[in-house]
Short mmCIF file of C-alpha atoms in Angstrom, two decimals:
data_model
loop_
_atom_site.label_atom_id
_atom_site.label_comp_id
_atom_site.label_asym_id
_atom_site.label_seq_id
_atom_site.Cartn_x
_atom_site.Cartn_y
_atom_site.Cartn_z
CA UNK A 804 144.37 78.81 -37.18
CA UNK A 805 146.54 81.54 -39.04
CA UNK A 806 146.60 82.66 -42.75
CA UNK A 807 149.06 81.80 -45.39
CA UNK A 808 151.62 80.13 -43.02
CA UNK A 809 151.65 78.04 -40.02
CA UNK A 810 153.95 75.78 -37.85
CA UNK A 811 154.25 73.19 -40.71
CA UNK A 812 155.58 75.75 -43.20
CA UNK A 813 158.92 74.79 -44.44
CA UNK A 814 160.87 77.79 -45.89
CA UNK A 815 163.81 78.13 -48.20
CA UNK A 816 165.97 81.40 -48.10
CA UNK A 817 167.09 82.70 -51.41
CA UNK A 818 170.05 84.74 -50.34
CA UNK A 819 170.92 82.76 -47.16
CA UNK A 820 174.57 83.01 -47.79
CA UNK A 821 174.34 86.91 -47.84
CA UNK A 822 174.70 89.10 -44.82
CA UNK A 823 171.02 90.14 -44.52
CA UNK A 824 169.77 86.64 -45.48
CA UNK A 825 171.97 84.85 -42.90
CA UNK A 826 171.03 87.37 -40.26
CA UNK A 827 167.41 87.17 -40.59
CA UNK A 828 167.39 83.43 -41.50
CA UNK A 829 169.12 82.77 -38.24
CA UNK A 830 166.69 84.97 -36.23
CA UNK A 831 163.67 83.30 -37.97
CA UNK A 832 165.08 79.87 -37.16
CA UNK A 833 165.69 80.71 -33.62
CA UNK A 834 162.01 81.80 -33.43
CA UNK A 835 160.90 78.37 -34.40
CA UNK A 836 160.27 78.79 -38.08
CA UNK A 837 161.29 75.74 -40.24
CA UNK A 838 164.16 77.07 -42.13
CA UNK A 839 165.20 74.07 -44.25
CA UNK A 840 167.35 75.30 -46.95
CA UNK A 841 169.15 78.11 -48.71
CA UNK A 842 170.05 78.67 -52.39
CA UNK A 843 173.18 79.86 -54.28
CA UNK A 844 174.18 78.59 -57.68
CA UNK A 845 177.89 78.60 -56.85
CA UNK A 846 177.77 77.41 -53.15
CA UNK A 847 175.68 74.22 -53.53
CA UNK A 848 176.87 71.67 -51.05
CA UNK A 849 177.86 74.10 -48.36
CA UNK A 850 175.77 75.11 -45.35
CA UNK A 851 174.92 78.20 -43.15
CA UNK A 852 174.55 77.24 -39.39
CA UNK A 853 173.79 73.67 -40.57
CA UNK A 854 171.11 74.72 -43.12
CA UNK A 855 172.06 73.17 -46.36
CA UNK A 856 172.72 75.29 -49.49
CA UNK A 857 171.29 74.04 -52.90
CA UNK A 858 172.03 75.37 -56.46
CA UNK A 859 168.54 76.42 -57.04
CA UNK A 860 164.89 76.33 -55.53
CA UNK A 861 163.86 73.32 -57.60
CA UNK A 862 166.74 71.21 -56.07
CA UNK A 863 165.82 72.58 -52.49
CA UNK A 864 162.18 71.70 -52.80
CA UNK A 865 163.10 68.25 -54.14
CA UNK A 866 165.28 67.63 -51.11
CA UNK A 867 163.32 69.19 -48.38
CA UNK A 868 159.59 69.37 -49.33
CA UNK A 869 159.69 73.16 -48.72
CA UNK A 870 156.42 75.13 -49.57
CA UNK A 871 157.61 78.59 -49.14
CA UNK A 872 160.54 80.78 -50.05
CA UNK A 873 161.86 83.99 -48.66
CA UNK A 874 163.86 86.36 -50.97
CA UNK A 875 166.84 88.26 -49.62
CA UNK A 876 168.32 89.08 -53.06
CA UNK A 877 169.54 92.48 -54.21
CA UNK A 878 166.89 94.34 -56.19
CA UNK A 879 168.26 93.72 -59.78
CA UNK A 880 167.92 89.91 -59.11
CA UNK A 881 164.51 89.72 -57.59
CA UNK A 882 162.59 89.40 -60.88
CA UNK A 883 164.57 86.24 -61.52
CA UNK A 884 164.38 84.94 -57.93
CA UNK A 885 160.74 85.32 -57.90
CA UNK A 886 160.19 83.28 -61.08
CA UNK A 887 162.65 80.78 -59.95
CA UNK A 888 160.93 80.17 -56.82
CA UNK A 889 157.54 79.84 -58.56
CA UNK A 890 158.86 77.39 -61.29
CA UNK A 891 160.76 75.46 -58.57
CA UNK A 892 157.49 74.40 -56.83
CA UNK A 893 156.85 76.48 -53.74
CA UNK A 894 153.22 77.89 -53.07
CA UNK A 895 154.12 81.03 -51.02
CA UNK A 896 156.94 83.65 -51.88
CA UNK A 897 157.85 86.54 -49.41
CA UNK A 898 160.04 89.10 -51.30
CA UNK A 899 161.61 91.41 -48.50
CA UNK A 900 163.88 93.38 -50.88
CA UNK A 901 163.17 97.13 -51.50
CA UNK A 902 163.97 99.19 -54.53
CA UNK A 903 162.73 96.58 -57.08
CA UNK A 904 162.14 98.41 -60.49
CA UNK A 905 158.40 99.03 -60.99
CA UNK A 906 158.46 97.31 -64.42
CA UNK A 907 159.97 94.18 -62.73
CA UNK A 908 157.19 94.15 -60.16
CA UNK A 909 154.57 94.46 -63.08
CA UNK A 910 156.23 91.62 -64.99
CA UNK A 911 156.32 89.03 -62.19
CA UNK A 912 152.92 90.04 -60.85
CA UNK A 913 151.33 89.41 -64.20
CA UNK A 914 153.53 86.51 -65.00
CA UNK A 915 152.66 84.77 -61.69
CA UNK A 916 148.99 85.37 -62.41
CA UNK A 917 149.22 83.79 -65.99
CA UNK A 918 151.57 81.02 -65.37
CA UNK A 919 151.46 80.10 -61.68
CA UNK A 920 148.01 81.16 -60.39
CA UNK A 921 148.25 79.19 -57.31
CA UNK A 922 151.45 80.79 -56.15
CA UNK A 923 151.03 83.70 -53.66
CA UNK A 924 153.63 86.48 -53.64
CA UNK A 925 153.87 88.77 -50.57
CA UNK A 926 155.85 92.04 -51.17
CA UNK A 927 158.36 93.04 -52.50
CA UNK A 928 159.61 95.74 -50.19
CA UNK A 929 157.61 94.26 -47.10
CA UNK A 930 158.59 93.08 -43.67
CA UNK A 931 157.16 89.71 -44.15
CA UNK A 932 154.60 87.66 -42.21
CA UNK A 933 154.44 86.37 -38.74
CA UNK A 934 151.93 83.91 -37.18
CA UNK A 935 153.05 84.46 -33.51
CA UNK A 936 154.34 81.18 -31.93
CA UNK A 937 154.16 79.37 -35.25
CA UNK A 938 156.13 80.92 -38.03
CA UNK A 939 157.97 84.16 -38.73
CA UNK A 940 159.24 84.79 -42.27
CA UNK A 941 161.12 88.16 -42.87
CA UNK A 942 162.37 90.96 -40.57
CA UNK A 943 159.63 91.30 -37.95
CA UNK A 944 161.08 90.98 -34.31
CA UNK A 945 159.11 88.05 -33.05
CA UNK A 946 159.18 89.24 -29.28
CA UNK A 947 156.86 92.15 -29.91
CA UNK A 948 153.98 89.77 -30.97
CA UNK A 949 151.63 88.02 -28.67
CA UNK A 950 150.42 84.69 -29.88
CA UNK A 951 147.01 83.11 -29.77
CA UNK A 952 144.58 85.65 -31.45
CA UNK A 953 141.94 86.89 -31.87
CA UNK A 954 143.24 89.73 -34.05
CA UNK A 955 144.56 89.54 -37.60
CA UNK A 956 146.80 92.55 -38.78
CA UNK A 957 147.40 93.70 -42.33
CA UNK A 958 149.63 96.77 -43.04
CA UNK A 959 151.25 98.70 -45.87
CA UNK A 960 153.78 100.15 -43.56
CA UNK A 961 156.59 98.15 -42.13
CA UNK A 962 157.25 100.41 -39.25
CA UNK A 963 153.58 100.65 -38.25
CA UNK A 964 153.32 96.92 -38.54
CA UNK A 965 155.59 96.53 -35.58
CA UNK A 966 153.80 99.21 -33.71
CA UNK A 967 150.49 97.64 -34.21
CA UNK A 968 151.84 94.41 -32.84
CA UNK A 969 153.44 96.20 -29.95
CA UNK A 970 150.20 98.26 -29.09
CA UNK A 971 148.13 94.92 -29.09
CA UNK A 972 150.75 93.10 -26.82
CA UNK A 973 150.71 95.98 -24.34
CA UNK A 974 146.98 95.45 -24.11
CA UNK A 975 147.53 91.63 -23.61
CA UNK A 976 145.79 90.97 -27.12
CA UNK A 977 147.19 88.12 -29.30
CA UNK A 978 147.48 88.10 -32.98
CA UNK A 979 146.57 85.10 -35.31
CA UNK A 980 148.65 86.40 -38.10
CA UNK A 981 150.22 89.80 -39.05
CA UNK A 982 150.88 90.42 -42.82
CA UNK A 983 153.00 93.28 -44.03
CA UNK A 984 151.98 93.64 -47.66
CA UNK A 985 154.37 96.53 -48.44
CA UNK A 986 154.10 99.98 -49.82
CA UNK A 987 155.18 99.51 -53.44
CA UNK A 988 152.60 100.17 -56.33
CA UNK A 989 152.26 96.64 -57.42
CA UNK A 990 152.01 94.42 -54.18
CA UNK A 991 151.86 90.72 -54.81
CA UNK A 992 149.27 90.50 -52.05
CA UNK A 993 146.45 93.12 -51.43
CA UNK A 994 144.43 94.40 -48.45
CA UNK A 995 141.46 92.44 -50.02
CA UNK A 996 143.47 89.22 -50.20
CA UNK A 997 144.21 89.49 -46.53
CA UNK A 998 140.81 90.58 -45.45
CA UNK A 999 139.23 87.75 -47.24
CA UNK A 1000 141.57 85.13 -45.71
CA UNK A 1001 140.95 86.66 -42.20
CA UNK A 1002 137.16 86.49 -42.94
CA UNK A 1003 137.50 82.83 -43.57
CA UNK A 1004 139.77 82.09 -40.65
CA UNK A 1005 137.67 80.86 -37.66
CA UNK A 1006 140.35 82.09 -34.96
CA UNK A 1007 140.38 85.59 -36.20
CA UNK A 1008 137.54 87.61 -34.67
CA UNK A 1009 138.62 91.10 -35.64
CA UNK A 1010 141.03 92.82 -38.10
CA UNK A 1011 143.42 95.70 -37.59
CA UNK A 1012 144.25 97.40 -40.94
CA UNK A 1013 147.01 99.86 -41.42
CA UNK A 1014 146.96 101.98 -44.54
CA UNK A 1015 148.79 105.06 -45.75
CA UNK A 1016 148.31 107.87 -48.23
CA UNK A 1017 148.55 107.29 -52.07
CA UNK A 1018 146.86 105.10 -54.40
CA UNK A 1019 143.30 103.60 -53.89
CA UNK A 1020 144.09 100.28 -52.02
CA UNK A 1021 142.33 101.49 -48.75
CA UNK A 1022 139.21 102.72 -50.57
CA UNK A 1023 138.91 99.41 -52.33
CA UNK A 1024 139.41 97.65 -49.04
CA UNK A 1025 136.70 99.89 -47.55
CA UNK A 1026 134.27 98.69 -50.30
CA UNK A 1027 135.20 94.98 -49.67
CA UNK A 1028 134.70 95.47 -45.88
CA UNK A 1029 131.22 97.23 -46.49
CA UNK A 1030 129.95 94.52 -48.67
CA UNK A 1031 131.70 91.26 -47.42
CA UNK A 1032 133.16 91.41 -44.00
CA UNK A 1033 131.33 90.27 -40.93
CA UNK A 1034 134.12 90.67 -38.50
CA UNK A 1035 134.79 94.13 -36.89
CA UNK A 1036 137.82 96.19 -38.23
CA UNK A 1037 139.79 99.06 -36.73
CA UNK A 1038 142.19 101.18 -38.87
CA UNK A 1039 144.84 103.87 -38.95
CA UNK A 1040 145.96 105.73 -42.11
CA UNK A 1041 149.44 107.01 -41.92
CA UNK A 1042 150.08 110.45 -43.49
CA UNK A 1043 147.47 112.49 -41.97
CA UNK A 1044 149.76 115.43 -41.49
CA UNK A 1045 151.72 115.05 -44.76
CA UNK A 1046 152.24 118.49 -46.17
CA UNK A 1047 150.79 118.92 -49.64
CA UNK A 1048 153.23 118.43 -52.53
CA UNK A 1049 155.72 116.60 -50.31
CA UNK A 1050 157.04 113.21 -51.47
CA UNK A 1051 156.65 110.32 -48.98
CA UNK A 1052 158.91 107.42 -48.40
CA UNK A 1053 156.92 104.62 -50.14
CA UNK A 1054 156.76 104.45 -53.97
CA UNK A 1055 153.12 103.82 -53.63
CA UNK A 1056 152.42 106.80 -51.46
CA UNK A 1057 151.62 109.15 -54.36
CA UNK A 1058 148.72 111.51 -53.89
CA UNK A 1059 147.13 112.28 -57.32
CA UNK A 1060 145.18 115.58 -57.16
CA UNK A 1061 142.61 115.13 -54.37
CA UNK A 1062 142.59 111.24 -54.61
CA UNK A 1063 144.54 109.13 -52.19
CA UNK A 1064 144.65 111.58 -49.23
CA UNK A 1065 144.29 110.33 -45.72
CA UNK A 1066 140.99 112.26 -45.30
CA UNK A 1067 139.33 110.38 -48.18
CA UNK A 1068 140.53 107.01 -47.06
CA UNK A 1069 139.51 107.65 -43.49
CA UNK A 1070 136.12 108.79 -44.84
CA UNK A 1071 135.61 105.68 -47.00
CA UNK A 1072 136.65 103.28 -44.03
CA UNK A 1073 134.40 105.03 -41.62
CA UNK A 1074 131.52 104.84 -44.14
CA UNK A 1075 132.14 100.98 -44.24
CA UNK A 1076 131.65 100.82 -40.43
CA UNK A 1077 135.44 100.75 -39.62
CA UNK A 1078 136.56 102.35 -36.25
CA UNK A 1079 139.45 104.72 -37.49
CA UNK A 1080 141.93 106.01 -35.11
CA UNK A 1081 143.83 109.28 -35.59
CA UNK A 1082 147.16 107.69 -34.42
CA UNK A 1083 148.42 104.14 -34.07
CA UNK A 1084 147.87 104.16 -30.28
CA UNK A 1085 144.28 105.17 -30.82
CA UNK A 1086 143.79 102.43 -33.41
CA UNK A 1087 145.00 99.93 -30.74
CA UNK A 1088 142.72 101.30 -28.20
CA UNK A 1089 139.66 101.10 -30.55
CA UNK A 1090 140.73 97.40 -31.25
CA UNK A 1091 140.91 96.72 -27.50
CA UNK A 1092 137.40 98.00 -27.21
CA UNK A 1093 136.24 95.82 -30.03
CA UNK A 1094 137.92 92.74 -28.41
CA UNK A 1095 136.34 93.44 -25.09
CA UNK A 1096 132.87 93.16 -26.79
CA UNK A 1097 133.52 90.13 -28.78
#
């Protein structure tokens, strides 16, 4: 199995007619993802590589039966695109765009909770999600992921998402699903959402979690792992060598006083029984040890 997506997921690309949307939409389709439609209010009736363009998400869902949407819309339009996707009838929204204003993120996060509680949002500012061999939505290079499980991956960092996949493939370890939740302050999907789904997935036997400095998401995940997870977890926290007072790349990577440091997060995870590596390669080696003992 996989979490959130599988080989039956039909995806609409909001922004398929743009340069980034058409590029990654084509790559995702070549991977085997069911890319069934694109949207553009002024280009309805046209197509991109044979994929039909509809005026809006509701029309695309009605015509194709799509259940997911991937957003490659410039940042100022993401708020409207997320709400259009939810109102249009999809169950799963992946927002790749970075630079979305924080107040827009807070708006659609709360509006989805209030008006569309069954709709899941991943991102924004995330690499997307891949269930190797089944479905790839977003910007992850499919060839770096080995299919078949037994490991699930969840990561705040896009680049380290790719490295985690690569490290496991080099060790001939497959992945059930890899979820890039993004590093913004208000992610649509959290570590805990993914840990809970991996815990319930019978084909996921262990979980690799990639965090980074700033905020409290890793400490909250550690508490969840300690009290609810029966499956082993390995982890790496990016930012161990970050100089004090320096700004990091992600909007969510803000250390407040002594809180949110790599050391505090690593301590919380180790206290929860997580095997914590000091670099991505070591985290992969720890996961290889876990898999060998499953």
